[in-house]
Short mmCIF file of C-alpha atoms in Angstrom, two decimals:
data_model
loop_
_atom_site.label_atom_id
_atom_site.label_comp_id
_atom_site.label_asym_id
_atom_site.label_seq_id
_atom_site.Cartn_x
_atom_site.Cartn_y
_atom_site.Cartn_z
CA UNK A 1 0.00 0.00 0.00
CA UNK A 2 1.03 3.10 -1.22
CA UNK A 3 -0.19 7.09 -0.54
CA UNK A 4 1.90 9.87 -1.37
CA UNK A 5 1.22 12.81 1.27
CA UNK A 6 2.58 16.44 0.75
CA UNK A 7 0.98 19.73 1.29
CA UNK A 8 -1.43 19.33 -1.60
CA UNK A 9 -5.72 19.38 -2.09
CA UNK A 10 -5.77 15.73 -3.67
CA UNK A 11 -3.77 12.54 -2.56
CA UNK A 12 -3.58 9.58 -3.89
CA UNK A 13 -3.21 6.20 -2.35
CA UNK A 14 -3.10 2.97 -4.14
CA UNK A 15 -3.23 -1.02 -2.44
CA UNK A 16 -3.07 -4.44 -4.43
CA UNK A 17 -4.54 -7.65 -3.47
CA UNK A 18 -1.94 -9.78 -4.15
CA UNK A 19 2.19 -8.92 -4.66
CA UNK A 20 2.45 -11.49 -7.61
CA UNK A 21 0.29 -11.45 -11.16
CA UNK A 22 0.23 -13.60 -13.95
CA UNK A 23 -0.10 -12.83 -17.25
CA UNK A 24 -3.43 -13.85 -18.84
CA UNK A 25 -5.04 -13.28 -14.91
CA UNK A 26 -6.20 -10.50 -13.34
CA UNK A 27 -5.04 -7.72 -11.06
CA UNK A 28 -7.40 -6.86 -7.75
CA UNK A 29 -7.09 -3.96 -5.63
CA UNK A 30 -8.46 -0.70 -4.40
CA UNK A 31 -7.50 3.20 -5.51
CA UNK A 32 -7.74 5.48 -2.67
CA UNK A 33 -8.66 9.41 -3.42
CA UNK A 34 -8.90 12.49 -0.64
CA UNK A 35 -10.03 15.77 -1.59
CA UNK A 36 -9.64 18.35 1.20
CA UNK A 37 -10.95 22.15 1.69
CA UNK A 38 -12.22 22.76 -1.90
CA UNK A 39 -13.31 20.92 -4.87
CA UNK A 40 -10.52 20.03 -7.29
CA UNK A 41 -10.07 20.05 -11.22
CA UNK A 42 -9.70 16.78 -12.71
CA UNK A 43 -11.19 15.06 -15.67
CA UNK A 44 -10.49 11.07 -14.61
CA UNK A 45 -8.93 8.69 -12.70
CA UNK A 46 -6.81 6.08 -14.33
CA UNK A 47 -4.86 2.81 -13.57
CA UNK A 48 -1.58 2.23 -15.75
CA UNK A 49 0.87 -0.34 -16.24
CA UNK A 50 3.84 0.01 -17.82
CA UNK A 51 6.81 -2.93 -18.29
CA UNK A 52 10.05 -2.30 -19.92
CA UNK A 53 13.73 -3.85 -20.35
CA UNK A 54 15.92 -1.84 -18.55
CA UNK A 55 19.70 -2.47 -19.23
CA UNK A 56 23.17 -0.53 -17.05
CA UNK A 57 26.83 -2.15 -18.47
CA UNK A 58 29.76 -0.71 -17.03
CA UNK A 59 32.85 -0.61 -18.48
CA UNK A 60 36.55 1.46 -18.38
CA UNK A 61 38.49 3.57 -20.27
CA UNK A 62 42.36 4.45 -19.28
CA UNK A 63 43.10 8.44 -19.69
CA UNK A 64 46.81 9.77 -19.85
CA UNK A 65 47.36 13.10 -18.48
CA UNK A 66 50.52 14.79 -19.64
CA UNK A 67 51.87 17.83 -17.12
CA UNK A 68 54.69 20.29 -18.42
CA UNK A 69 57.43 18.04 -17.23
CA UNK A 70 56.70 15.20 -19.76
CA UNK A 71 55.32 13.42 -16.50
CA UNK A 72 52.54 11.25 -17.62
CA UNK A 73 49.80 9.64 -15.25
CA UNK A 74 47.19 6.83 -16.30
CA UNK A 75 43.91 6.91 -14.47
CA UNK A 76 40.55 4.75 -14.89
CA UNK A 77 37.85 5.98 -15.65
CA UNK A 78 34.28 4.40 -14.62
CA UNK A 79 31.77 4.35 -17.52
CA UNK A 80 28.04 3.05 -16.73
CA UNK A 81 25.83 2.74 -19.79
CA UNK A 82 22.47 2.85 -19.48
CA UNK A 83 19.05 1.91 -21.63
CA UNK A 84 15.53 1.00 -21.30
CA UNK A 85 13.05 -0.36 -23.36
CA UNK A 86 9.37 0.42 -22.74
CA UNK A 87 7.32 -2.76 -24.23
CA UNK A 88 3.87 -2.46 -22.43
CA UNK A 89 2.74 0.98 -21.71
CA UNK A 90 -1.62 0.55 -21.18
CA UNK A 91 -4.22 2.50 -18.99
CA UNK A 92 -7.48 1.68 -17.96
CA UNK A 93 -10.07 3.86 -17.44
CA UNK A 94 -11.45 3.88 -13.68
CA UNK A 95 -13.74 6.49 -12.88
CA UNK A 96 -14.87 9.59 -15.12
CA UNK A 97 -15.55 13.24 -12.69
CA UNK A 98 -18.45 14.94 -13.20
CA UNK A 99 -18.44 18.35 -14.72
CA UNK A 100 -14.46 17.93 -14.40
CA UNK A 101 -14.80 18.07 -10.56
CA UNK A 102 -13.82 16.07 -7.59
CA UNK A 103 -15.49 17.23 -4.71
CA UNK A 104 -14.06 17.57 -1.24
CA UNK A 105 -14.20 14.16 0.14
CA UNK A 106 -12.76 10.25 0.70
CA UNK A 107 -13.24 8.26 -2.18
CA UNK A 108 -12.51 4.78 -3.06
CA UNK A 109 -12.53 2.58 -6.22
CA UNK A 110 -12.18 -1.22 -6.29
CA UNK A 111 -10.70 -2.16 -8.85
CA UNK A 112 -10.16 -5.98 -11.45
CA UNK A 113 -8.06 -5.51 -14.55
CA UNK A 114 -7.29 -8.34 -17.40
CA UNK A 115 -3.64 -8.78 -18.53
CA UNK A 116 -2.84 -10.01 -21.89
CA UNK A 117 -1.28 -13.57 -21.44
CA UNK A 118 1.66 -12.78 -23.48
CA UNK A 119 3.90 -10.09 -21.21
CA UNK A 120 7.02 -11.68 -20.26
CA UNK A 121 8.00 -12.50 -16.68
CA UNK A 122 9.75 -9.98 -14.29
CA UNK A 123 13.33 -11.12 -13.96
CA UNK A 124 17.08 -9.09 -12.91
CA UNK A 125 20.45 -10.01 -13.32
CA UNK A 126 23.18 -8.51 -12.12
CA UNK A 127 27.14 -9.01 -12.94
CA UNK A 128 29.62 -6.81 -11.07
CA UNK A 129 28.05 -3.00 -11.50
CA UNK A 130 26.49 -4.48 -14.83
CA UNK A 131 22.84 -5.46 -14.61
CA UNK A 132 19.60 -5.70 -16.39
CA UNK A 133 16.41 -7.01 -16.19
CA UNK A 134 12.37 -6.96 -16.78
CA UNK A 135 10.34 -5.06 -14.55
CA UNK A 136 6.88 -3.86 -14.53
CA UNK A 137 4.99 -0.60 -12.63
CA UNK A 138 1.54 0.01 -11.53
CA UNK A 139 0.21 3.65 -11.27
CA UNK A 140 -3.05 5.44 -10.25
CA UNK A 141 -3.26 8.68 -11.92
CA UNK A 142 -6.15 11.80 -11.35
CA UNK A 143 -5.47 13.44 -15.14
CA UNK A 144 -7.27 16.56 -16.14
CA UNK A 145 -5.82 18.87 -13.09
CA UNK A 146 -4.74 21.76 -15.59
CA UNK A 147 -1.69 22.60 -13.68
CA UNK A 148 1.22 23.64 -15.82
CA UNK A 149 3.71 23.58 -12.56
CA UNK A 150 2.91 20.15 -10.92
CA UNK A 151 2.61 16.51 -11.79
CA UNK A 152 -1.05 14.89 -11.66
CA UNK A 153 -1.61 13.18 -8.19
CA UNK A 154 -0.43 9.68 -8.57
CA UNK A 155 0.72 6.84 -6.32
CA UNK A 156 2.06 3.79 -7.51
CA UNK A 157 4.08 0.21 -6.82
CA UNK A 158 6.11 -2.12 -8.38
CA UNK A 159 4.67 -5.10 -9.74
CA UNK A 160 5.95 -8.75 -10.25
CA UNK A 161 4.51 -10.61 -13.01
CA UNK A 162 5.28 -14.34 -14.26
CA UNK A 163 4.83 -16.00 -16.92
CA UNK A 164 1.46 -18.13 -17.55
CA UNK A 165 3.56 -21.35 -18.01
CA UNK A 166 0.25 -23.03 -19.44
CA UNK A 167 0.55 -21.05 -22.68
CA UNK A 168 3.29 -22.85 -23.80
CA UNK A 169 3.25 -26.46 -22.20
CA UNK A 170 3.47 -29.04 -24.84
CA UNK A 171 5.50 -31.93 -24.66
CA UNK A 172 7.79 -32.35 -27.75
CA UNK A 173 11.30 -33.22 -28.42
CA UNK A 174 14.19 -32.13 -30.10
CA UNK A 175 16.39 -34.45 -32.05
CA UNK A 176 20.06 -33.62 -33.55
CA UNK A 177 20.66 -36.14 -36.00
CA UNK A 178 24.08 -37.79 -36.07
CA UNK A 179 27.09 -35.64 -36.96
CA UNK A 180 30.69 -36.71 -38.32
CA UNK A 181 33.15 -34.29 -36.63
CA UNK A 182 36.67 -34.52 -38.15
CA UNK A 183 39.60 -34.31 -35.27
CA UNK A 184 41.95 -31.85 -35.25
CA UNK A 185 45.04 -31.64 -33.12
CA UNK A 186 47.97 -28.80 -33.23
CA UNK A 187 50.14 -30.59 -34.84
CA UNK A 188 48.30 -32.11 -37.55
CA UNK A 189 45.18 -30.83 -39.18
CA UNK A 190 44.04 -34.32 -40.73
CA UNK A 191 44.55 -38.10 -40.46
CA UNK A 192 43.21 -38.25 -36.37
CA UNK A 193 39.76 -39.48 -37.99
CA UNK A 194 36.54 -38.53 -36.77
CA UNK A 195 33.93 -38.77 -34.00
CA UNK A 196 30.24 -39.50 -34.46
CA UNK A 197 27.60 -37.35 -32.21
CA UNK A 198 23.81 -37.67 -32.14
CA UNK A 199 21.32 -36.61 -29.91
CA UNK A 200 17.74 -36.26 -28.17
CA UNK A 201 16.07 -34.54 -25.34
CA UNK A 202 12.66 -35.49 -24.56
CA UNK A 203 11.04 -32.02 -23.91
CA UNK A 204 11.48 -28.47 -25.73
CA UNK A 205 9.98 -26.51 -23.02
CA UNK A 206 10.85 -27.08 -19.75
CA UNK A 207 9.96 -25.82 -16.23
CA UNK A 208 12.56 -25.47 -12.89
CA UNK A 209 12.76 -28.59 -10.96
CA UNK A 210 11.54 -31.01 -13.71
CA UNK A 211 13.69 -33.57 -15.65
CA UNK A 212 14.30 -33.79 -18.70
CA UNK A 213 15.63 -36.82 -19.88
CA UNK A 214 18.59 -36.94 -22.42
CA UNK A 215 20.03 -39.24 -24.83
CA UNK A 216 22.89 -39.65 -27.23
CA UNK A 217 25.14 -42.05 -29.42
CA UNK A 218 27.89 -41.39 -30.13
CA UNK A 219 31.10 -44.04 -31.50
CA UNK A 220 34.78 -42.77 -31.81
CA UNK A 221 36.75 -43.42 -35.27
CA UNK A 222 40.00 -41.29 -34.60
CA UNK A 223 43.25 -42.00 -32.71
CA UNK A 224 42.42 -39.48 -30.01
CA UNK A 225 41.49 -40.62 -26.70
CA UNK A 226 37.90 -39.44 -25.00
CA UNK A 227 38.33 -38.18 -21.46
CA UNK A 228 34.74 -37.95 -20.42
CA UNK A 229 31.11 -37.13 -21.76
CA UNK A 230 29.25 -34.01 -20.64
CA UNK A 231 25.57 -33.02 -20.25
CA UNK A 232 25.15 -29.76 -19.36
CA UNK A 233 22.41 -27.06 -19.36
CA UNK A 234 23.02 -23.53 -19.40
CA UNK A 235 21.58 -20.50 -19.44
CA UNK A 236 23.27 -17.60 -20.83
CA UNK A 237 22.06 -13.55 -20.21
CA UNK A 238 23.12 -11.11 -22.43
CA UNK A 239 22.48 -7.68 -22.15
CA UNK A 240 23.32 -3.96 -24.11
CA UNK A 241 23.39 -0.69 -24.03
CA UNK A 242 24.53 2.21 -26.43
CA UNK A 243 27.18 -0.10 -28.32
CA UNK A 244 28.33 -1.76 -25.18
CA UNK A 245 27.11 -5.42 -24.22
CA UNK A 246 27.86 -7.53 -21.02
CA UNK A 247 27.12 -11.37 -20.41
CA UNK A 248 26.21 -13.54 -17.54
CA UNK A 249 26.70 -17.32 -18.19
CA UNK A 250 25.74 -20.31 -15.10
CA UNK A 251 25.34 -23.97 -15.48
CA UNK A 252 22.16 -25.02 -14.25
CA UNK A 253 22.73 -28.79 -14.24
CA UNK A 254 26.12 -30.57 -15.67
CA UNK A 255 26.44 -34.60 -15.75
CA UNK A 256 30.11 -35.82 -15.95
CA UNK A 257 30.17 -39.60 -17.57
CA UNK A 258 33.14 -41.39 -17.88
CA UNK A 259 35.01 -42.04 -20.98
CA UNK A 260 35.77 -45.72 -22.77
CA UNK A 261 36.02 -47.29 -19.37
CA UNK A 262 31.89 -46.71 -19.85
CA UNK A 263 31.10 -46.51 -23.42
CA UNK A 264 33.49 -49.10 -25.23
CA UNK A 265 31.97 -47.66 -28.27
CA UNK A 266 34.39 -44.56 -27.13
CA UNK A 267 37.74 -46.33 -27.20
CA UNK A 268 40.30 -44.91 -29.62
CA UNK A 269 41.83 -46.54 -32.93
CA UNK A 270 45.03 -47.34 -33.26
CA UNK A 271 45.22 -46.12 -36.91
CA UNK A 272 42.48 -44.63 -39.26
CA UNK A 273 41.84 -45.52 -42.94
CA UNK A 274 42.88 -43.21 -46.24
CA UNK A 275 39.55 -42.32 -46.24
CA UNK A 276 39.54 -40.26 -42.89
CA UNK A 277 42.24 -38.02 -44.33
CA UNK A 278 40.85 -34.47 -45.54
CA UNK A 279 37.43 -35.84 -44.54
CA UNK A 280 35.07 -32.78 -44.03
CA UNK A 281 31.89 -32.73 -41.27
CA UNK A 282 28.49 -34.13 -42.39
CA UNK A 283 25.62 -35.85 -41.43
CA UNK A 284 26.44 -39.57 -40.81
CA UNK A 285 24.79 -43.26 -39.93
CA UNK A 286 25.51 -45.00 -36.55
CA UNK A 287 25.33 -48.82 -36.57
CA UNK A 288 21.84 -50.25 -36.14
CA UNK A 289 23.26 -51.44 -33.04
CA UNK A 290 24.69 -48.43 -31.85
CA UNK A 291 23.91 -48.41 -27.91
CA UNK A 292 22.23 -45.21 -26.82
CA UNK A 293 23.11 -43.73 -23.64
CA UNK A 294 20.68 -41.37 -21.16
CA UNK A 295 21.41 -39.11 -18.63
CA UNK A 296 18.56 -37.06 -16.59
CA UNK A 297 19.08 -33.52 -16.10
CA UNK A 298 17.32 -31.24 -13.17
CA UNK A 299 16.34 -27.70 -14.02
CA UNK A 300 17.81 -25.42 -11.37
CA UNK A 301 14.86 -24.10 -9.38
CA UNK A 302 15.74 -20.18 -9.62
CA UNK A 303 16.28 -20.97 -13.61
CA UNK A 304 14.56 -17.60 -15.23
CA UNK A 305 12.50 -17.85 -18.35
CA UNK A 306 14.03 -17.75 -21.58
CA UNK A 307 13.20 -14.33 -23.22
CA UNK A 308 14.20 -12.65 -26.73
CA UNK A 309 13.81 -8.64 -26.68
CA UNK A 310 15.36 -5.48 -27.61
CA UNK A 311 18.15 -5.07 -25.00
CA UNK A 312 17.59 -8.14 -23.15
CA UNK A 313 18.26 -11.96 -23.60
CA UNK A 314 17.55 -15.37 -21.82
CA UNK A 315 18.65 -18.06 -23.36
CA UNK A 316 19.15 -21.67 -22.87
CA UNK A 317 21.45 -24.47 -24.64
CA UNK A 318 21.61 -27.81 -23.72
CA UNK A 319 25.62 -29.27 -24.65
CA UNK A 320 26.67 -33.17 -25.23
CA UNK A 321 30.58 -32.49 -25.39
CA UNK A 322 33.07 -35.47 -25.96
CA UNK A 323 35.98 -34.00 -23.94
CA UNK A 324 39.14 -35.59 -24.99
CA UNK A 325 42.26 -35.76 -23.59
CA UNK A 326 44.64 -33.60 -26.14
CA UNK A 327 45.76 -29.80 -25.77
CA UNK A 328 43.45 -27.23 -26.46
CA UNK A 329 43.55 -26.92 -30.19
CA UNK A 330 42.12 -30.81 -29.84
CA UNK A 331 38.66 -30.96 -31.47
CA UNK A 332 35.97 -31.44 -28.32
CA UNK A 333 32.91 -32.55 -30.84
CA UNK A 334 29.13 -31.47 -29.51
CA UNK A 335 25.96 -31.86 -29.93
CA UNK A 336 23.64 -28.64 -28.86
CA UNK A 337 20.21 -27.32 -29.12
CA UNK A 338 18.11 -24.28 -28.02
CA UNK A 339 15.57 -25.17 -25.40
CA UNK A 340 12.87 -23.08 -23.68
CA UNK A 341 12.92 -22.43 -20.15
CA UNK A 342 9.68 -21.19 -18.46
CA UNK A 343 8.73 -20.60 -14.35
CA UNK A 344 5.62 -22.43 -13.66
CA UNK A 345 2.95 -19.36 -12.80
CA UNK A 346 2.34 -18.88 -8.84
CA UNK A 347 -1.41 -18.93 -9.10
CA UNK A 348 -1.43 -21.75 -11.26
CA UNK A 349 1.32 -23.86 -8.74
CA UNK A 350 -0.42 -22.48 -5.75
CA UNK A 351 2.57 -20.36 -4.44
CA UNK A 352 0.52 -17.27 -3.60
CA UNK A 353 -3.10 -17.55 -3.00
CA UNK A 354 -5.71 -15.91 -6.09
CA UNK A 355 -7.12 -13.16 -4.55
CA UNK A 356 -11.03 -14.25 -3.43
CA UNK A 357 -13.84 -12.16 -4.14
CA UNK A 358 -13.63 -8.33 -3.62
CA UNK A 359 -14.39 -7.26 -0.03
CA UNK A 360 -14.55 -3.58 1.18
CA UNK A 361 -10.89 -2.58 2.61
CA UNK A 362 -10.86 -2.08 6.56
CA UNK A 363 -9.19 1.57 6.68
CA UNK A 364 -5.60 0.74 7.68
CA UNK A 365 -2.90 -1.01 5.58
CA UNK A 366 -0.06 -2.91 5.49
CA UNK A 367 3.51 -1.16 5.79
CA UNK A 368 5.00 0.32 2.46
CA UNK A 369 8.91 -1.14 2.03
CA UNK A 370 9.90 2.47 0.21
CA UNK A 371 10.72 5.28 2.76
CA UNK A 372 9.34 7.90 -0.52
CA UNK A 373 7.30 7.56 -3.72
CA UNK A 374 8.65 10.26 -6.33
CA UNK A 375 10.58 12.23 -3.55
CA UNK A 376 7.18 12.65 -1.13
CA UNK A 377 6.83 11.32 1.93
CA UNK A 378 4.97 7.52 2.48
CA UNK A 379 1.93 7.22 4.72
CA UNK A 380 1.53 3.59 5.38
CA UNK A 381 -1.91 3.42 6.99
CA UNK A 382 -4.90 5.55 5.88
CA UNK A 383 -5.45 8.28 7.54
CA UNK A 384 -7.37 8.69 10.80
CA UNK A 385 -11.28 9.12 10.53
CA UNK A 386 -11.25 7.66 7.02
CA UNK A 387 -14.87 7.25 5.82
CA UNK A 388 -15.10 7.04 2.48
CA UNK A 389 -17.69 6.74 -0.52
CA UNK A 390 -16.54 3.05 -1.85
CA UNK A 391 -17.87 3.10 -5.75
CA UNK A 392 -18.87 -0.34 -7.48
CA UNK A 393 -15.92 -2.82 -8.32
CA UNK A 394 -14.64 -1.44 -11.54
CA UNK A 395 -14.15 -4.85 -13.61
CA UNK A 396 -12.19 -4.09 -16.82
CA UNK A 397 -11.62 -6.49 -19.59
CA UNK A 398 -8.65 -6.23 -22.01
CA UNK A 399 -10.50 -5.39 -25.09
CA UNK A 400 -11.17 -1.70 -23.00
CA UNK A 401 -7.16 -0.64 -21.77
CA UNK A 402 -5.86 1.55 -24.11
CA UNK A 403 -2.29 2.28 -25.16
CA UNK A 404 -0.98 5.14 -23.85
CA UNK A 405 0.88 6.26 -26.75
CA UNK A 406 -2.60 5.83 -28.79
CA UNK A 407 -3.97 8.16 -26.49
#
């Protein structure tokens, strides 16, 4: 709960039911309007949500200062870039004022608004002073005042929105056919032979804490000698801002399998054939009887949905990597593909309750967490003898929020 108090005729307060929506579900919650001494000039009251990508990188730059001596002295210099994005930017109409008046008086006005059900999820990452992220605001608004010297009373909060994971919930898989890799070592660029990689994962979109079950063949036609088989899954965060980019990169699962010791199929040849010499990558065949190994993978719980924007990207990759046992310049063949990574929605898992039927606030509220809203001070309980006129539950469907930038 929210009311910004100052030495001004009209405040605004603003409450939500609930600190977590979903997109596709509603937001419930009351808008709280005082009017004192005179009547004031305003035209309406609106609700508005806006979400954007918000991006900061921070880099360095080293300056040379010369003094008259020819002394010379480098220094650092700090550089934070920033950007935002602005992706969802709607209001909804609450309440219309007579004769473009609001009357001395306590007013409240209950409030249910529809969210599309594709808006992205809130997320933030952060890496050193670099950070970024997807965040959303919620903001009551009295428009009309006519003042040319102050902003229209408003209050607002932060919202948190996740994704409705039952948009996108089917079950399908994604299949990398096998692959001939040619080897490659420092000292020789052909002759090693070749390495054969194929793979499967039994889900595209995925959810934290499920398992997804992977499986690969794979058979080993060079002279070089497999260490060990990887599974991993990671998600990757990229982020820009004026030119300047900055990544954040985690494992959220990793399997380590052994090499030849477990998969004979992996042991080395002695020698290869003239026909592995110059050979070039390409789709190949495995044996009919080609064993197929599986390995089950656990989504990290705090895994954040995979998201494609304008200065903002979640991405995840799950890696098969035959690691072998040469220097670095050693071909390590892989198998990856792009899968989708999406937080199951609280309402829909249960995590925070769906707010019940409207019921008529009792006049006190919660505490605020904010010590100010827009540099004025933070009431966090309504103020004393608060009897207001409580209007009709204002229930507003989709098809009536407007864009702002339309308006």
């Amino acid at each position: 709960f929210a009311v910004t108090m100052g030495n001004v005729p009209c405040t605004v307060g603003l409450r939500l039911d609930g600190p977590v929506a979903t997109s596709g579900g509603k937001i419930t919650g009351t808008i709280y309007v005082s009017v004192t001494n005179k009547s004031q000039r305003a035209s309406s009251l609106e609700l508005r949500l806006t979400g954007e990508e918000f991006s900061v990188v921070h880099h360095t730059s080293t300056e040379t200062n010369s003094s008259h001596d020819t002394h010379r002295s480098h220094g650092t210099q700090h550089h934070h870039e920033r950007s935002s994005h602005t992706f969802y930017n709607i209001k909804y109409p609450i309440s219309n004022f007579y004769n473009g008046q609001i009357h001395p008086g306590q007013y409240e006005f209950p409030f249910e608004i529809e969210l599309p059900v594709n808006l992205p999820g809130s997320m933030h990452c952060e890496k050193g002073e670099s950070r970024a992220g997807i965040r959303y605001k919620i903001e009551a608004v009295v428009v009309g005042t006519g003042s040319l010297f102050a902003s229209n009373p408003n209050a607002s909060q932060n919202l948190v929105v996740v994704a409705d994971s039952r948009v996108n919930n089917e079950m399908v898989g994604i299949s990398n056919p096998p692959e001939v890799i040619p080897i490659k070592t420092c000292c020789c660029f052909g002759g090693n032979g070749s390495m054969t990689l194929g793979s499967h994962v039994d889900k595209s979109i995925m959810h934290p804490t499920d398992g997804v079950m992977v499986n690969f063949s794979c058979k080993n036609d060079s002279k070089v000698e497999v260490r060990n088989v990887k599974v991993n899954l990671e998600e990757v965060v990229d982020w820009r801002a004026h030119g300047h980019t900055e990544q954040w990169c985690r494992n959220l699962d990793e399997r380590v399998l052994g090499g030849a010791e477990e998969m004979p199929e992996l042991a080395r040849l002695d020698s290869v054939g003239k026909h592995y010499f110059g050979s070039s990558s390409g789709y190949g065949v495995l044996p009919a009887n080609q064993p197929q190994r599986s390995v089950q993978l656990n989504v990290a719980a705090d895994a954040r949905d995979s998201y494609v924007g304008c200065l903002v990207n979640v991405q995840h990759y799950l890696t098969i990597s035959l690691v072998t046992t040469g220097s670095c310049c050693t071909t390590n063949p892989e198998s990856s593909m792009t899968v989708h990574v999406q937080r199951y929605s609280v309402q829909y898992e249960g995590e925070f309750a769906h707010p019940g039927p409207f019921t008529s606030p009792e006049p006190s509220a919660p505490p605020f967490e904010s010590d100010a809203i827009g540099g004025l001070p933070v009431a966090t309980v309504l103020p004393e003898g608060w009897h207001a006129d409580v209007a009709e539950v204002v229930a507003i469907p989709l098809a009536q929020a407007t864009s702002v930038k339309d308006s």
